[in-house]
Amino acid sequence: MFASSSAALLMLLLLGTSAIARTCPPPGESEGRCIELTADRMEEVPEVQLSPGQPTTFHFDSDVRVDGVTLEHREHFKVASGRQLITLEPSERMRGEKPGRLTVCFADGAAPACASFQLLFHPAMGERRVEVFRHPRPVDSIQAELKKTREENERLRAENERLRMERDRPGGLTGLLSSGMVGRAGIPSQLLTKSITERDSNTLRPRFLTTFRAPVRVAIELLLENMDAAKVWTLRGVKLVGPKGEVLDAAFFPAEPIPPGEKRRVWIEVMAPEAQTVGPFTLKIWEADGQRTFVIGNVTFPAFPVMEGR
């Protein structure tokens, strides 16, 4: 029993060691050149210096496709390629030639799928050994990250446009009146503290909640109390989910942490036409580390009265 457990432990240790990505040692501690390839730096093309008549060997830690090697001016090179080794020896004709390029593609289908190297030629000083360590990532994880980045960029562009429009208007009460956000009827509001629904798992307690409506936007004023006796609550994101599952992204202010047992006033604002803010809504707030959420339901906004003179 002990022997089998020891063997299993040894196997886990060996598997764990092999799964660790190799990285380049500090400068001066390795023989020859060392290059690391990552999916987020695929546009970078490392330079490698070759010398005519002298072989330079690329050592890859990932298998290279047999049909995935492209070399400019290949007729002027002696080439030996294997599954993880490519040796190039430029002929004397390459003296004084412009830089060429070596491109290799890998067999596992992960990213980076290919890598390019700019080949520079020096009459006497060429790199003999080039270690290439690759840090692959599944393509679907990269696509998910790109989708998230695009969505964040769209949100930031919308926020910048909103800020630009507000900057071009006067401030203070004049700005509110000229924008049409305030008329003789003011900004309609309603107190919802007693009508909202809460989840038992919430670690924030809403001491009061008021909603407001203005043209193309709604707002929520919350007084939140951190019921966790040991851990601060730091807001990271907010969204409203409508009765048909529609999601409205929201901005919040301020982003200050709420210490244990203390209260903080939080303002939440959503830019949306009046037709999109007919509830009831579920308000979801999540914290910085993503472990805890605050969810309340039955959030509604007051009707927007028709302003005189419009």
Coordinates of C-alpha atoms in Angstrom, one line a residue:
M1 CA 0.0 0.0 0.0
F2 CA 2.8 2.4 1.0
A3 CA 4.8 1.5 -2.1
S4 CA 1.9 2.1 -4.5
S5 CA 1.1 5.5 -2.8
S6 CA 4.8 6.5 -3.1
A7 CA 4.8 5.6 -6.8
A8 CA 1.6 7.6 -7.4
L9 CA 3.1 10.6 -5.6
L10 CA 6.3 10.3 -7.6
M11 CA 4.2 10.2 -10.8
L12 CA 2.3 13.3 -9.8
L13 CA 5.5 15.1 -9.1
L14 CA 7.0 14.1 -12.4
L15 CA 3.8 15.2 -14.3
G16 CA 3.8 18.5 -12.4
T17 CA 7.4 19.2 -13.3
S18 CA 6.9 18.4 -17.0
A19 CA 3.9 20.8 -17.1
I20 CA 5.9 23.8 -15.9
A21 CA 6.7 26.0 -18.9
R22 CA 10.4 26.5 -19.5
T23 CA 11.7 30.0 -19.3
C24 CA 15.0 31.6 -20.4
P25 CA 17.7 31.8 -17.7
P26 CA 19.2 35.2 -16.7
P27 CA 21.6 36.7 -19.2
G28 CA 25.0 35.0 -19.1
E29 CA 23.8 31.8 -17.6
S30 CA 22.9 30.0 -20.8
E31 CA 24.9 28.8 -23.8
G32 CA 24.0 30.8 -26.8
R33 CA 20.7 32.7 -27.4
C34 CA 17.4 32.1 -25.7
I35 CA 14.0 33.4 -27.0
E36 CA 10.5 33.0 -25.4
L37 CA 7.4 32.9 -27.6
T38 CA 4.0 34.0 -26.1
A39 CA 0.6 34.3 -27.6
D40 CA 0.2 38.0 -26.6
R41 CA 3.5 39.0 -28.4
M42 CA 3.0 37.2 -31.7
E43 CA 3.7 40.4 -33.7
E44 CA 7.2 40.6 -32.4
V45 CA 9.9 39.2 -34.7
P46 CA 13.2 38.4 -32.9
E47 CA 16.5 39.0 -34.7
V48 CA 19.0 36.2 -35.0
Q49 CA 22.5 36.8 -36.4
L50 CA 24.0 34.2 -38.8
S51 CA 27.5 34.0 -40.4
P52 CA 28.2 32.4 -43.8
G53 CA 29.8 29.0 -43.5
Q54 CA 28.8 28.7 -39.9
P55 CA 25.8 26.5 -38.8
T56 CA 23.2 28.0 -36.4
T57 CA 20.9 25.5 -34.7
F58 CA 17.4 26.4 -33.5
H59 CA 16.2 24.2 -30.6
F60 CA 12.4 24.3 -30.1
D61 CA 10.6 22.9 -27.1
S62 CA 7.5 22.2 -29.2
D63 CA 7.2 20.0 -32.3
V64 CA 7.5 21.8 -35.6
R65 CA 5.3 20.8 -38.6
V66 CA 7.3 19.2 -41.4
D67 CA 5.5 21.4 -44.0
G68 CA 5.5 24.4 -41.7
V69 CA 9.0 25.8 -42.3
T70 CA 9.5 28.7 -44.7
L71 CA 13.0 30.2 -45.3
E72 CA 13.7 33.1 -47.6
H73 CA 16.6 32.5 -50.1
R74 CA 16.5 28.8 -49.1
E75 CA 18.7 28.0 -52.2
H76 CA 21.6 29.8 -50.4
F77 CA 21.4 27.7 -47.2
K78 CA 22.3 24.2 -46.1
V79 CA 19.2 23.1 -44.1
A80 CA 18.8 20.2 -41.7
S81 CA 15.4 20.0 -40.0
G82 CA 13.9 17.6 -37.5
R83 CA 10.9 17.5 -35.2
Q84 CA 12.4 20.1 -32.7
L85 CA 15.7 21.1 -34.4
I86 CA 16.4 23.3 -37.4
T87 CA 20.0 24.0 -38.5
L88 CA 20.8 26.7 -41.0
E89 CA 24.2 27.3 -42.6
P90 CA 24.2 30.2 -45.0
S91 CA 26.5 30.1 -48.1
E92 CA 29.1 32.7 -48.9
R93 CA 26.6 34.2 -51.3
M94 CA 24.7 35.6 -48.3
R95 CA 27.6 38.0 -47.3
G96 CA 26.3 41.5 -47.5
E97 CA 22.7 40.4 -48.3
K98 CA 19.7 42.0 -46.8
P99 CA 18.0 40.3 -43.8
G100 CA 15.9 37.3 -44.6
R101 CA 13.2 35.5 -42.6
L102 CA 12.7 32.1 -41.1
T103 CA 9.1 31.1 -40.2
V104 CA 8.1 27.9 -38.4
C105 CA 4.6 26.6 -37.6
F106 CA 4.0 24.2 -34.7
A107 CA 2.1 20.9 -34.8
D108 CA -0.1 21.2 -31.7
G109 CA -2.5 23.8 -33.1
A110 CA -2.2 26.0 -30.0
A111 CA -1.2 29.7 -30.1
P112 CA 1.2 31.0 -31.1
A113 CA 0.7 28.8 -34.1
C114 CA 3.7 30.1 -35.9
A115 CA 6.8 32.1 -35.2
S116 CA 9.1 34.2 -37.4
F117 CA 12.8 35.1 -36.9
Q118 CA 14.6 37.9 -38.8
L119 CA 17.9 36.6 -40.0
L120 CA 20.8 39.0 -40.0
F121 CA 24.1 38.2 -41.7
H122 CA 27.5 39.1 -40.2
P123 CA 30.8 38.1 -41.9
A124 CA 32.2 36.5 -38.7
M125 CA 29.9 36.7 -35.7
G126 CA 27.0 34.3 -35.9
E127 CA 24.9 32.8 -33.1
R128 CA 25.6 29.0 -33.0
R129 CA 22.7 27.9 -30.7
V130 CA 19.2 29.5 -30.3
E131 CA 16.9 28.0 -27.7
V132 CA 13.2 28.7 -28.3
F133 CA 10.8 28.3 -25.4
R134 CA 7.1 28.5 -26.3
H135 CA 4.3 29.2 -23.9
P136 CA 1.2 27.9 -25.8
R137 CA -2.4 28.8 -25.1
P138 CA -5.5 27.2 -26.5
V139 CA -7.0 29.2 -29.3
D140 CA -10.5 29.3 -27.7
S141 CA -9.0 31.0 -24.6
I142 CA -7.4 33.7 -26.8
Q143 CA -10.7 34.2 -28.7
A144 CA -12.6 34.6 -25.4
E145 CA -10.0 37.1 -24.2
L146 CA -10.3 39.1 -27.5
K147 CA -14.1 39.1 -27.2
K148 CA -13.8 40.4 -23.7
T149 CA -11.4 43.1 -24.8
R150 CA -13.6 44.2 -27.6
E151 CA -16.6 44.5 -25.3
E152 CA -14.5 46.5 -22.8
N153 CA -13.3 48.8 -25.6
E154 CA -16.9 49.4 -26.7
R155 CA -17.9 50.3 -23.2
L156 CA -15.0 52.7 -22.9
R157 CA -15.8 54.3 -26.2
A158 CA -19.4 54.8 -25.1
E159 CA -18.2 56.3 -21.8
N160 CA -15.8 58.6 -23.5
E161 CA -18.5 59.8 -25.9
R162 CA -20.7 60.5 -22.9
L163 CA -18.0 62.4 -21.1
R164 CA -17.2 64.4 -24.3
M165 CA -20.8 65.4 -24.7
E166 CA -21.0 66.4 -21.0
R167 CA -17.8 68.4 -21.3
D168 CA -19.2 70.5 -24.2
R169 CA -22.2 71.6 -22.0
P170 CA -22.1 74.2 -19.2
G171 CA -21.8 72.8 -15.7
G172 CA -24.0 73.2 -12.6
L173 CA -27.7 73.9 -12.7
T174 CA -27.4 75.6 -16.1
G175 CA -26.0 72.4 -17.6
L176 CA -28.8 70.3 -16.1
L177 CA -31.5 72.7 -17.4
S178 CA -29.9 73.1 -20.9
S179 CA -29.5 69.3 -21.3
G180 CA -33.2 68.7 -20.6
M181 CA -32.4 66.5 -17.6
V182 CA -34.3 68.8 -15.3
G183 CA -37.5 70.7 -16.0
R184 CA -40.2 72.2 -13.8
A185 CA -41.1 68.8 -12.6
G186 CA -37.5 68.1 -11.5
I187 CA -36.1 64.6 -11.6
P188 CA -38.6 62.0 -10.6
S189 CA -37.5 59.6 -7.9
Q190 CA -38.9 56.8 -5.7
L191 CA -37.8 55.1 -2.5
L192 CA -37.7 51.3 -2.9
T193 CA -36.0 50.2 0.3
K194 CA -39.0 48.2 1.6
S195 CA -40.1 46.7 -1.8
I196 CA -36.8 45.2 -3.1
T197 CA -36.0 41.5 -2.6
E198 CA -32.7 40.3 -1.2
R199 CA -30.7 37.0 -1.4
D200 CA -29.8 35.3 1.8
S201 CA -26.2 35.0 0.6
N202 CA -25.7 38.7 0.3
T203 CA -22.9 40.1 2.6
L204 CA -24.0 43.7 1.9
R205 CA -27.2 45.1 3.4
P206 CA -29.1 47.9 1.5
R207 CA -30.0 50.4 4.2
F208 CA -31.9 52.5 1.7
L209 CA -32.4 52.5 -2.1
T210 CA -33.8 55.3 -4.2
T211 CA -34.1 55.3 -8.0
F212 CA -34.2 58.3 -10.4
R213 CA -35.1 58.9 -14.0
A214 CA -33.9 61.5 -16.5
P215 CA -33.9 61.5 -20.3
V216 CA -32.0 58.5 -21.7
R217 CA -30.6 57.6 -18.3
V218 CA -31.6 56.3 -14.9
A219 CA -29.7 56.3 -11.6
I220 CA -29.8 54.4 -8.3
E221 CA -28.7 55.7 -4.9
L222 CA -27.7 53.0 -2.4
L223 CA -26.5 53.1 1.2
L224 CA -24.7 49.8 1.6
E225 CA -23.5 48.2 4.8
N226 CA -20.8 45.6 4.8
M227 CA -22.1 42.8 7.0
D228 CA -18.8 40.7 6.9
A229 CA -17.1 41.2 10.2
A230 CA -13.6 40.5 8.8
K231 CA -13.3 41.3 5.1
V232 CA -13.7 44.6 3.2
W233 CA -16.0 44.8 0.2
T234 CA -14.6 46.4 -2.9
L235 CA -17.0 47.0 -5.8
R236 CA -15.7 45.9 -9.2
G237 CA -18.7 45.8 -11.6
V238 CA -22.4 46.4 -11.8
K239 CA -25.2 45.4 -14.1
L240 CA -29.0 45.4 -14.4
V241 CA -30.8 42.4 -15.7
G242 CA -34.3 43.0 -17.1
P243 CA -37.4 40.9 -17.0
K244 CA -36.6 39.3 -20.4
G245 CA -33.0 38.6 -19.5
E246 CA -31.7 41.8 -21.2
V247 CA -28.5 43.2 -19.6
L248 CA -27.7 46.9 -19.1
D249 CA -24.2 47.7 -18.1
A250 CA -23.9 50.4 -15.4
A251 CA -21.3 52.8 -14.1
F252 CA -20.8 53.3 -10.4
F253 CA -19.2 55.8 -8.1
P254 CA -17.2 55.8 -5.9
A255 CA -15.0 52.7 -6.1
E256 CA -13.9 53.0 -2.5
P257 CA -13.8 49.7 -0.4
I258 CA -16.4 49.3 2.3
P259 CA -14.6 48.2 5.6
P260 CA -16.2 45.5 7.8
G261 CA -19.3 46.8 9.6
E262 CA -19.3 50.2 7.9
K263 CA -21.6 51.9 5.4
R264 CA -20.9 53.6 2.1
R265 CA -23.2 55.6 -0.3
V266 CA -22.9 54.3 -3.9
W267 CA -24.3 55.9 -7.0
I268 CA -25.1 53.7 -10.0
E269 CA -26.0 55.1 -13.5
V270 CA -27.2 53.5 -16.7
M271 CA -27.4 55.2 -20.1
A272 CA -30.5 53.8 -21.9
P273 CA -33.7 55.0 -23.6
E274 CA -36.8 55.0 -21.5
A275 CA -38.2 51.9 -23.3
Q276 CA -35.2 49.9 -22.2
T277 CA -35.6 50.8 -18.5
V278 CA -39.1 49.4 -17.9
G279 CA -38.5 46.9 -15.1
P280 CA -38.6 45.3 -12.7
F281 CA -34.8 44.7 -12.8
T282 CA -32.4 42.6 -10.8
L283 CA -29.3 44.6 -9.7
K284 CA -26.1 42.6 -9.5
I285 CA -22.9 43.9 -8.0
W286 CA -19.7 41.9 -7.8
E287 CA -16.5 42.5 -5.9
A288 CA -12.9 42.9 -7.1
D289 CA -11.8 39.3 -6.6
G290 CA -15.1 37.9 -8.0
Q291 CA -15.8 35.7 -4.9
R292 CA -18.8 37.5 -3.6
T293 CA -21.9 39.1 -5.2
F294 CA -24.7 41.4 -4.0
V295 CA -28.0 40.7 -5.8
I296 CA -31.4 42.4 -5.2
G297 CA -34.6 42.2 -7.2
N298 CA -37.7 44.2 -7.9
V299 CA -35.8 47.4 -8.8
T300 CA -38.0 49.8 -10.8
F301 CA -37.6 53.3 -12.0
P302 CA -40.2 56.1 -11.8
A303 CA -42.1 57.2 -14.9
F304 CA -40.7 60.3 -16.6
P305 CA -43.3 63.1 -16.8
V306 CA -43.7 65.1 -20.0
M307 CA -41.9 68.4 -19.5
E308 CA -43.7 71.6 -20.4
G309 CA -42.5 73.4 -23.5
R310 CA -41.4 70.1 -25.1

